[in-house]
Short mmCIF file of C-alpha atoms and ligand atoms in Angstrom, two decimals:
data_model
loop_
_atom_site.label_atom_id
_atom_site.label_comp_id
_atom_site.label_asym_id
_atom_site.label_seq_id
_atom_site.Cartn_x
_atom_site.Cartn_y
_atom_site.Cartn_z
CA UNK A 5 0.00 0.00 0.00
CA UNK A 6 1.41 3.31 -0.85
CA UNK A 7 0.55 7.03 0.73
CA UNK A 8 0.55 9.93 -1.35
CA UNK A 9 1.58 13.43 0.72
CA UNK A 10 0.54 16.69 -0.30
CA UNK A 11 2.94 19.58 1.12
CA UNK A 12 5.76 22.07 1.65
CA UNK A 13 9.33 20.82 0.70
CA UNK A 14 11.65 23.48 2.08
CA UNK A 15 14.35 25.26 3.58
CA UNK A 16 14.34 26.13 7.56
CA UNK A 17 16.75 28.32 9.56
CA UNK A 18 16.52 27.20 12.70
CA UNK A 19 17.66 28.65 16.15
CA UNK A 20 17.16 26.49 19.41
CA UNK A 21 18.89 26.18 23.35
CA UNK A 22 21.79 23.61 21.52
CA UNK A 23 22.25 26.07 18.35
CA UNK A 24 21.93 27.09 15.07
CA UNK A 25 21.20 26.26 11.47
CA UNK A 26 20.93 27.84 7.95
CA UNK A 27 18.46 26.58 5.64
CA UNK A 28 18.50 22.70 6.16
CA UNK A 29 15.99 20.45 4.21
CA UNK A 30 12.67 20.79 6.14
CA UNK A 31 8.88 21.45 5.55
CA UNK A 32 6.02 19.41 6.39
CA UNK A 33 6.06 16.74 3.54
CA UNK A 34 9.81 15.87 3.78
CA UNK A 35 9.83 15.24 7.37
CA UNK A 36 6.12 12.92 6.59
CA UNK A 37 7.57 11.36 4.09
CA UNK A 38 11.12 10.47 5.56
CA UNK A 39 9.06 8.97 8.99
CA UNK A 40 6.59 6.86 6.84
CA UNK A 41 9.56 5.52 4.37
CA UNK A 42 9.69 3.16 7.15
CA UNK A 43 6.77 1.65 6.83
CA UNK A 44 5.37 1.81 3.07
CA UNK A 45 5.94 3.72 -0.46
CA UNK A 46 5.91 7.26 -0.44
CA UNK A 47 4.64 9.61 -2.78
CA UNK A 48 5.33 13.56 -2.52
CA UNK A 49 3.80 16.08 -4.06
CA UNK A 50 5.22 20.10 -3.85
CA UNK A 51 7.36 22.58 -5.19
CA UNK A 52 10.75 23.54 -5.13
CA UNK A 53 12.73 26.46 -6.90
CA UNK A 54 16.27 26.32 -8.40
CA UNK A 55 18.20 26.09 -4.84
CA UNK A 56 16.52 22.58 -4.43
CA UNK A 57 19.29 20.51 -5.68
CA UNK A 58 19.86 17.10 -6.53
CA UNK A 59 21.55 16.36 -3.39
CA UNK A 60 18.71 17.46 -1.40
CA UNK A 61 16.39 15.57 -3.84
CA UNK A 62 18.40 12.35 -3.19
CA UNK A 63 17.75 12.63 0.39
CA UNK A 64 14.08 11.50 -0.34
CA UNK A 65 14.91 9.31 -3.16
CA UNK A 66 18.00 7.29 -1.03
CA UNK A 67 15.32 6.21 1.29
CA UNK A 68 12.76 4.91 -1.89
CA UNK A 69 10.44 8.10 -1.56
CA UNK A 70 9.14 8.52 -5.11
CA UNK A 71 9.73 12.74 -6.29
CA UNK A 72 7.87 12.21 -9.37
CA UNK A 73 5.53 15.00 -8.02
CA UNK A 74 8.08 16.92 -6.88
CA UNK A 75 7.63 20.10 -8.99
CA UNK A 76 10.90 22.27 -9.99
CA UNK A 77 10.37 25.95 -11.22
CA UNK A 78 12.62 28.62 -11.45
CA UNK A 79 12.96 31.09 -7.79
CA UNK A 80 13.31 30.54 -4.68
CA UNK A 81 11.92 27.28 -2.46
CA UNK A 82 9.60 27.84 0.56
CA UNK A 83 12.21 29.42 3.70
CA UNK A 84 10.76 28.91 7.09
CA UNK A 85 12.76 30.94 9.96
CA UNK A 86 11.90 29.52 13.44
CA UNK A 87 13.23 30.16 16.87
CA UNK A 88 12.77 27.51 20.28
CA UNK A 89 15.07 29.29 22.19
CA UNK A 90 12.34 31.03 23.94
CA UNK A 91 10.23 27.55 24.42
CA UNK A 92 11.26 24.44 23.38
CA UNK A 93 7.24 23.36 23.20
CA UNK A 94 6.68 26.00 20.54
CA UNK A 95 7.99 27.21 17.33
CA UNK A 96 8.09 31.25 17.83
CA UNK A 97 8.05 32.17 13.25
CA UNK A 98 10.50 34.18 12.26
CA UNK A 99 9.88 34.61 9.04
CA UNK A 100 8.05 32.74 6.19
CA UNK A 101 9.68 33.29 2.38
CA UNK A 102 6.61 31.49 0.68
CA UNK A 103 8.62 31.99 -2.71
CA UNK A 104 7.75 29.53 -5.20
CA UNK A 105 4.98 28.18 -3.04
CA UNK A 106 3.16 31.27 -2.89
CA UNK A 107 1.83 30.09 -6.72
CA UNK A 108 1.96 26.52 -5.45
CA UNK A 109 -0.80 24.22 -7.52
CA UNK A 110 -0.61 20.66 -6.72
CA UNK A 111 -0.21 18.39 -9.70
CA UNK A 112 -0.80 14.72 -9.37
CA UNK A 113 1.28 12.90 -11.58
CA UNK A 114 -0.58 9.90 -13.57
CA UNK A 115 1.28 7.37 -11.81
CA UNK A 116 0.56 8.55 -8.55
CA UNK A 117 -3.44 8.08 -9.09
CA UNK A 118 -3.79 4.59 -8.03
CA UNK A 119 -2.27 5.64 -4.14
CA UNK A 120 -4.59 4.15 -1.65
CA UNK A 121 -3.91 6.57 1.50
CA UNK A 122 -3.76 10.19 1.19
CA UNK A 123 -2.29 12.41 3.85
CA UNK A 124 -3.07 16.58 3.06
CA UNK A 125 -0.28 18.29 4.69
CA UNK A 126 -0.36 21.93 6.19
CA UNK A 127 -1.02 23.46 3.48
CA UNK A 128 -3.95 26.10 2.19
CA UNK A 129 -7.52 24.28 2.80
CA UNK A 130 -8.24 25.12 -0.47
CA UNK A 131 -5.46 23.00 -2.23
CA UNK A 132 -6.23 20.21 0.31
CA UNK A 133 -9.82 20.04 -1.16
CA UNK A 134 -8.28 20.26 -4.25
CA UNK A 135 -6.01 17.11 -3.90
CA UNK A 136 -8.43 15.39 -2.46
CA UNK A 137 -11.12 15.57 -4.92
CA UNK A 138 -8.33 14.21 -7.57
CA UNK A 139 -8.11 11.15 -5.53
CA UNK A 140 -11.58 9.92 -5.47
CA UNK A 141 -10.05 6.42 -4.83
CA UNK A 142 -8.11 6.73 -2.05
CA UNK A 143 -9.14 4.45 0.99
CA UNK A 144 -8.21 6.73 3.43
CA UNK A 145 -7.80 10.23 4.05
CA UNK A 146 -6.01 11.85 6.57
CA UNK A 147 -4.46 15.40 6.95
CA UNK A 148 -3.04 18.35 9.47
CA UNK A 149 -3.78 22.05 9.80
CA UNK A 150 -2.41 24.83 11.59
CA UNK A 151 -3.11 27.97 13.44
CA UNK A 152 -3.15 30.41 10.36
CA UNK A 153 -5.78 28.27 8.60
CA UNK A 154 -7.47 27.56 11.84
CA UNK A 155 -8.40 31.35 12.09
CA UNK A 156 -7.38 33.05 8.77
CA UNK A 157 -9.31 30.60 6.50
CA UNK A 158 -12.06 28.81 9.16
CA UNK A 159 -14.68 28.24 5.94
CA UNK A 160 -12.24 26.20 4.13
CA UNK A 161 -10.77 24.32 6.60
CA UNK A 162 -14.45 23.33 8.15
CA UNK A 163 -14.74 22.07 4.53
CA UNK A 164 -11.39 20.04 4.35
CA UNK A 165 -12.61 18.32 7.86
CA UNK A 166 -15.96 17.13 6.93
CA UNK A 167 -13.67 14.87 4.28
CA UNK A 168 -10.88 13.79 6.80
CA UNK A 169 -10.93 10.16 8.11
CA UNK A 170 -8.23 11.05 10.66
CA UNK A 171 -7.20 14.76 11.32
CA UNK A 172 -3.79 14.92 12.94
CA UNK A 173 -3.10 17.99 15.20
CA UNK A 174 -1.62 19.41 18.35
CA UNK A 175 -3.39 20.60 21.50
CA UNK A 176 -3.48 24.13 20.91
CA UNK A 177 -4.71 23.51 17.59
CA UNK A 178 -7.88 21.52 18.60
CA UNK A 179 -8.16 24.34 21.27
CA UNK A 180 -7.98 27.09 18.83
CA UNK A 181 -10.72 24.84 16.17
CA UNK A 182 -12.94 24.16 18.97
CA UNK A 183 -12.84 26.86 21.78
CA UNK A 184 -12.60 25.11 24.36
CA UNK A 185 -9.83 24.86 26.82
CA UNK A 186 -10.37 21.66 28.42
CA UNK A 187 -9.19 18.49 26.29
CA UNK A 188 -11.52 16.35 26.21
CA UNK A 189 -14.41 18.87 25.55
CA UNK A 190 -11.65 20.13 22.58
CA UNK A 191 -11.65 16.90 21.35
CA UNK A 192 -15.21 16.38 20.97
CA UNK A 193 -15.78 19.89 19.80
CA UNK A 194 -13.48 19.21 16.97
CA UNK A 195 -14.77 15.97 16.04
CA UNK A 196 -18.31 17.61 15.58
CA UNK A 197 -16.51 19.33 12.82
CA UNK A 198 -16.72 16.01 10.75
CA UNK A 199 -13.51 14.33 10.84
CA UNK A 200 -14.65 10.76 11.45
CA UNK A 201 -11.47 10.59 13.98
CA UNK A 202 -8.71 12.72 15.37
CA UNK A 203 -5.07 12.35 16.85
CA UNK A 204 -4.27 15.26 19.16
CA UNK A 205 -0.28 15.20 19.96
CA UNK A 206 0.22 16.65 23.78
CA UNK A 207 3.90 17.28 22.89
CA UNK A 208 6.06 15.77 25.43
CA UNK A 209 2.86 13.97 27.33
CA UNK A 210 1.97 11.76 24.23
CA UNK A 211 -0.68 11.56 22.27
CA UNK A 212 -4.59 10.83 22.03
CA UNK A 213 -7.32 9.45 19.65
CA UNK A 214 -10.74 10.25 19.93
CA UNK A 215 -13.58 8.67 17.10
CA UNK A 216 -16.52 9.98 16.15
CA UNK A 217 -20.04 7.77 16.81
CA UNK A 218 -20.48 5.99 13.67
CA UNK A 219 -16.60 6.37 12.29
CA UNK A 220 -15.15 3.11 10.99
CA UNK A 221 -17.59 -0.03 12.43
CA UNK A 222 -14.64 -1.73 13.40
CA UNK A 223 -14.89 -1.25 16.94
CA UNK A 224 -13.32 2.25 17.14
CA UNK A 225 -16.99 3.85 17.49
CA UNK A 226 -16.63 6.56 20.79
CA UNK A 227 -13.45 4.61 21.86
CA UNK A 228 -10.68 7.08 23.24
CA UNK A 229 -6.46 5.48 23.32
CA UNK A 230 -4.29 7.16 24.52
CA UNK A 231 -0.24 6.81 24.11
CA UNK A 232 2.94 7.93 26.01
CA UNK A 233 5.55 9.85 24.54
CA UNK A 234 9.39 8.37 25.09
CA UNK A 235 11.09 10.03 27.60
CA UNK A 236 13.68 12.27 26.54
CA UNK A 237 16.70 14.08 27.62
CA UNK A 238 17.69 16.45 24.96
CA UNK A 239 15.85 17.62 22.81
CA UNK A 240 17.75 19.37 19.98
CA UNK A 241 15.24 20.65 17.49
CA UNK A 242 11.68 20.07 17.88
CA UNK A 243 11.21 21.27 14.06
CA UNK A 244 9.11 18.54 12.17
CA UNK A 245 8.47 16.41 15.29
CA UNK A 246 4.38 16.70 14.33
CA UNK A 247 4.97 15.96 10.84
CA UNK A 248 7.17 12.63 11.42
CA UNK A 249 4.39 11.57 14.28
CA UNK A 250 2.15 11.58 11.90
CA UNK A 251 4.77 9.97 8.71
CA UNK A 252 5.27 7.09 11.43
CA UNK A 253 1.74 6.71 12.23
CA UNK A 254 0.20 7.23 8.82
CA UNK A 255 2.93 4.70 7.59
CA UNK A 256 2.29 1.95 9.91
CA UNK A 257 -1.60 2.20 9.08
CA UNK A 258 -0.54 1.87 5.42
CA UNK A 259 1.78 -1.28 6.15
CA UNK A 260 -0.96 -3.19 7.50
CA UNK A 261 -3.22 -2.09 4.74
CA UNK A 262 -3.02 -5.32 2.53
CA UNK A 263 -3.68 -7.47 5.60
CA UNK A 264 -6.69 -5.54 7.06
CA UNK A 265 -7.82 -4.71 3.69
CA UNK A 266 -7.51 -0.91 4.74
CA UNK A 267 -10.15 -1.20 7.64
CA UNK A 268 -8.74 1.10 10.76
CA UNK A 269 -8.99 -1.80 13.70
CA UNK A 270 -8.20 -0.88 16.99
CA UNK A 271 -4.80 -3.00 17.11
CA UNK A 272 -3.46 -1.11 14.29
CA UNK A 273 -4.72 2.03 15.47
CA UNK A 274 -2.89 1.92 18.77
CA UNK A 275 0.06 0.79 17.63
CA UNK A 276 0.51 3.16 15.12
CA UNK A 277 -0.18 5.48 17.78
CA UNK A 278 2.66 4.27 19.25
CA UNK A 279 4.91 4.08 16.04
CA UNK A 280 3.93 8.21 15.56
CA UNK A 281 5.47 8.64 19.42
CA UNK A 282 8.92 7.08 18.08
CA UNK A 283 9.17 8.75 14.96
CA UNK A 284 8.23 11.90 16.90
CA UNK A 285 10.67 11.35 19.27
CA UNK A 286 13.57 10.27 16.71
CA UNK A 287 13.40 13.12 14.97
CA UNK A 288 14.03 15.90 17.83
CA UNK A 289 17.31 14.39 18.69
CA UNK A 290 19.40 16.47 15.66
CA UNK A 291 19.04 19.02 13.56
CA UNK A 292 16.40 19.40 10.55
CA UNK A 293 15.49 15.08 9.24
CA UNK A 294 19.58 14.63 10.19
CA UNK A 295 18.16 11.96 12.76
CA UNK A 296 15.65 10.71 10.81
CA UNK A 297 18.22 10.09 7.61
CA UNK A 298 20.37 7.53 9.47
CA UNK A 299 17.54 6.20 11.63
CA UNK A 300 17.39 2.22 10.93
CA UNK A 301 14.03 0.06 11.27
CA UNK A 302 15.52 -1.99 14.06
CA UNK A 303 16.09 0.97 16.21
CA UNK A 304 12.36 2.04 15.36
CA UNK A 305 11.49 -1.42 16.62
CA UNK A 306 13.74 -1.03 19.92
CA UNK A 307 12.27 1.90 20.27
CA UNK A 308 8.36 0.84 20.03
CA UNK A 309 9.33 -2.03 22.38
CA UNK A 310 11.08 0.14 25.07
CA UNK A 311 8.10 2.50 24.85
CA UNK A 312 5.23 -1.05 25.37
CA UNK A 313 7.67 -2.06 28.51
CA UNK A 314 7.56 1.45 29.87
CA UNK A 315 3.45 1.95 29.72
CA UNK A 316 2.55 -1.49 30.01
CA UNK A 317 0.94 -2.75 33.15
P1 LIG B 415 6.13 20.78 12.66
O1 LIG B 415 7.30 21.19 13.52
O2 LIG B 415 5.98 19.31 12.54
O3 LIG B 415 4.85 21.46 13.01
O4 LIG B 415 6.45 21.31 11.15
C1 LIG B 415 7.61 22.01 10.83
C2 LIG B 415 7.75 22.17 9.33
O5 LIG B 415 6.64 22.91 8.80
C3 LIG B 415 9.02 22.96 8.96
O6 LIG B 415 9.95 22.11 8.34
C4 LIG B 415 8.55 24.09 8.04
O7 LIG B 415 9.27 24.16 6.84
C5 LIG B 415 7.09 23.79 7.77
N1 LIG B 415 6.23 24.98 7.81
C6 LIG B 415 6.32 26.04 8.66
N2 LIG B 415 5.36 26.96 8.37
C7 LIG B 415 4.66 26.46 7.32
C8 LIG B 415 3.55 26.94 6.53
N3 LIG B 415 2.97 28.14 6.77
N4 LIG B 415 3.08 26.15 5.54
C9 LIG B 415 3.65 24.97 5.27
N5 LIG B 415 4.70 24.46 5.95
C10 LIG B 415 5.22 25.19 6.96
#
């Protein structure tokens, strides 16, 4: 089973507590689709300009990520400039260089139209719609938002959620879509939005699910799971921590895909829930994907087990 992602390939200058770095490979589809690599076949589609080279390029492609939809055209790629040093929890912007993805229109390449799970990146509601009504086969559909959209462009999100199987967001984000302050009443508030289930990511105290009444029949209906995050000591540069969560969780839903025949049970649900956590927690430990470029399988496994031992009772 393969996963199609829909989102911003870029370059981030980053400032945090252990340092700083100019323009490394980021954005939210690079960091999804390193973390789901893992798992399944990845599919990107974005935009770059003429500073993406092919050495960047080949960090996707040395791990089997298909760049097909990759777009090239002459500028500038997206720059993100974010700064921890303040908070480690939360990423104060800088600056944001949209550049060449200020025009950005999502083109599916023919080859990519048989993908069975879709994941919609942070991107403008507008294009997620738009991606997702070119993939009226996909089996599942899941996808993330932020707090621009979340009050700049309400409408279009609300419209985006209605078609989400699994929305994927962070705690102040299903605050902010809601209103509501306390979590569970967030979570509820958001899933009367339409998603048919939701993943809120409580940073450094782990994750939850939450599923709407009638969402998959499989025995998810008005279940709640929740799932640790690994401890951890350092943390150099929370940058792309959501986005590989979700690449590690998406993923591991897609690997199981043939077996399950893409029905969301609620085995593979928690432990992807648990595979998002690793990913997650991989990924802070260097700069930019650095960690997540010479991360091995078997130390996602070790990982996954350490983190069962740890919350098991
Ligand atoms: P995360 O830390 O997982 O929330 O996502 C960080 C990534 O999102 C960075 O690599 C940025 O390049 C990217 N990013 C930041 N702002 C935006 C934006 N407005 N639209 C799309 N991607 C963004």
């Amino acid at each position: 089973m393969s996963i199609l992602v829909v989102g911003s390939v870029a370059f981030d200058t980053l400032e945090t507590p252990s340092g700083k770095r100019e323009r490394v490979l980021g954005g939210a589809a690079t960091h999804f689709a390193l973390a789901a690599s893992f798992f399944t076949d990845v599919r990107v589609v974005g935009v770059v300009g003429d500073d993406f080279l092919p050495e960047h390029e080949a960090v996707l492609t040395s791990k089997g990520i298909d760049t097909t939809g990759i777009e090239h055209v002459p500028g500038k790629s997206f720059h993100w400039t974010g700064s921890y040093v303040k908070d480690l929890n939360a990423a104060e912007t800088l600056a944001t260089d949209l550049n060449v993805f200020a025009a950005f229109e999502p083109k599916i390449p023919e080859s990519y139209l048989d993908t069975e799970y879709l994941f919609l990146a942070n991107i403008d509601p507008v294009l997620q719609s738009r991606v997702r009504s070119h993939m009226p086969n996909a089996k599942l559909v899941a996808g993330d938002t932020m707090n621009y959209w979340i009050s700049a462009h309400r409408d279009n999100l609300l419209k985006v959620l209605r078609e989400l199987d699994i929305l994927v967001i962070n705690d102040n984000e299903a605050r902010m879509l809601s209103g509501e302050t306390n979590s569970l009443r967030a979570a509820r508030g958001v899933l009367a939005l339409g998603p048919k289930s939701l993943v809120v990511k409580y940073a450094e105290y782990g994750s939850a699910a939450y599923f709407s009444a009638d969402s998959f029949g499989d025995g998810l209906d008005r279940k709640q799971f929740r799932a640790p995050a690994t401890p951890q000591e350092e943390v150099v540069d929370p940058t792309g921590a959501g986005d590989s969560f979700a690449g590690g969780f998406y993923g591991y839903i897609a690997s199981r895909g043939a077996e399950t025949q893409g029905k969301l049970t609620p085995e593979v649900f928690r432990k992807a829930m648990f595979y998002g956590c690793v990913l997650g927690s991989l990924s802070v430990e260097a700069f930019g994907t650095d960690r997540l470029q010479r991360t091995t399988r078997a130390e996602i496994d070790q990982r996954f087990e350490h983190l069962k031992e740890i919350s098991h009772l």
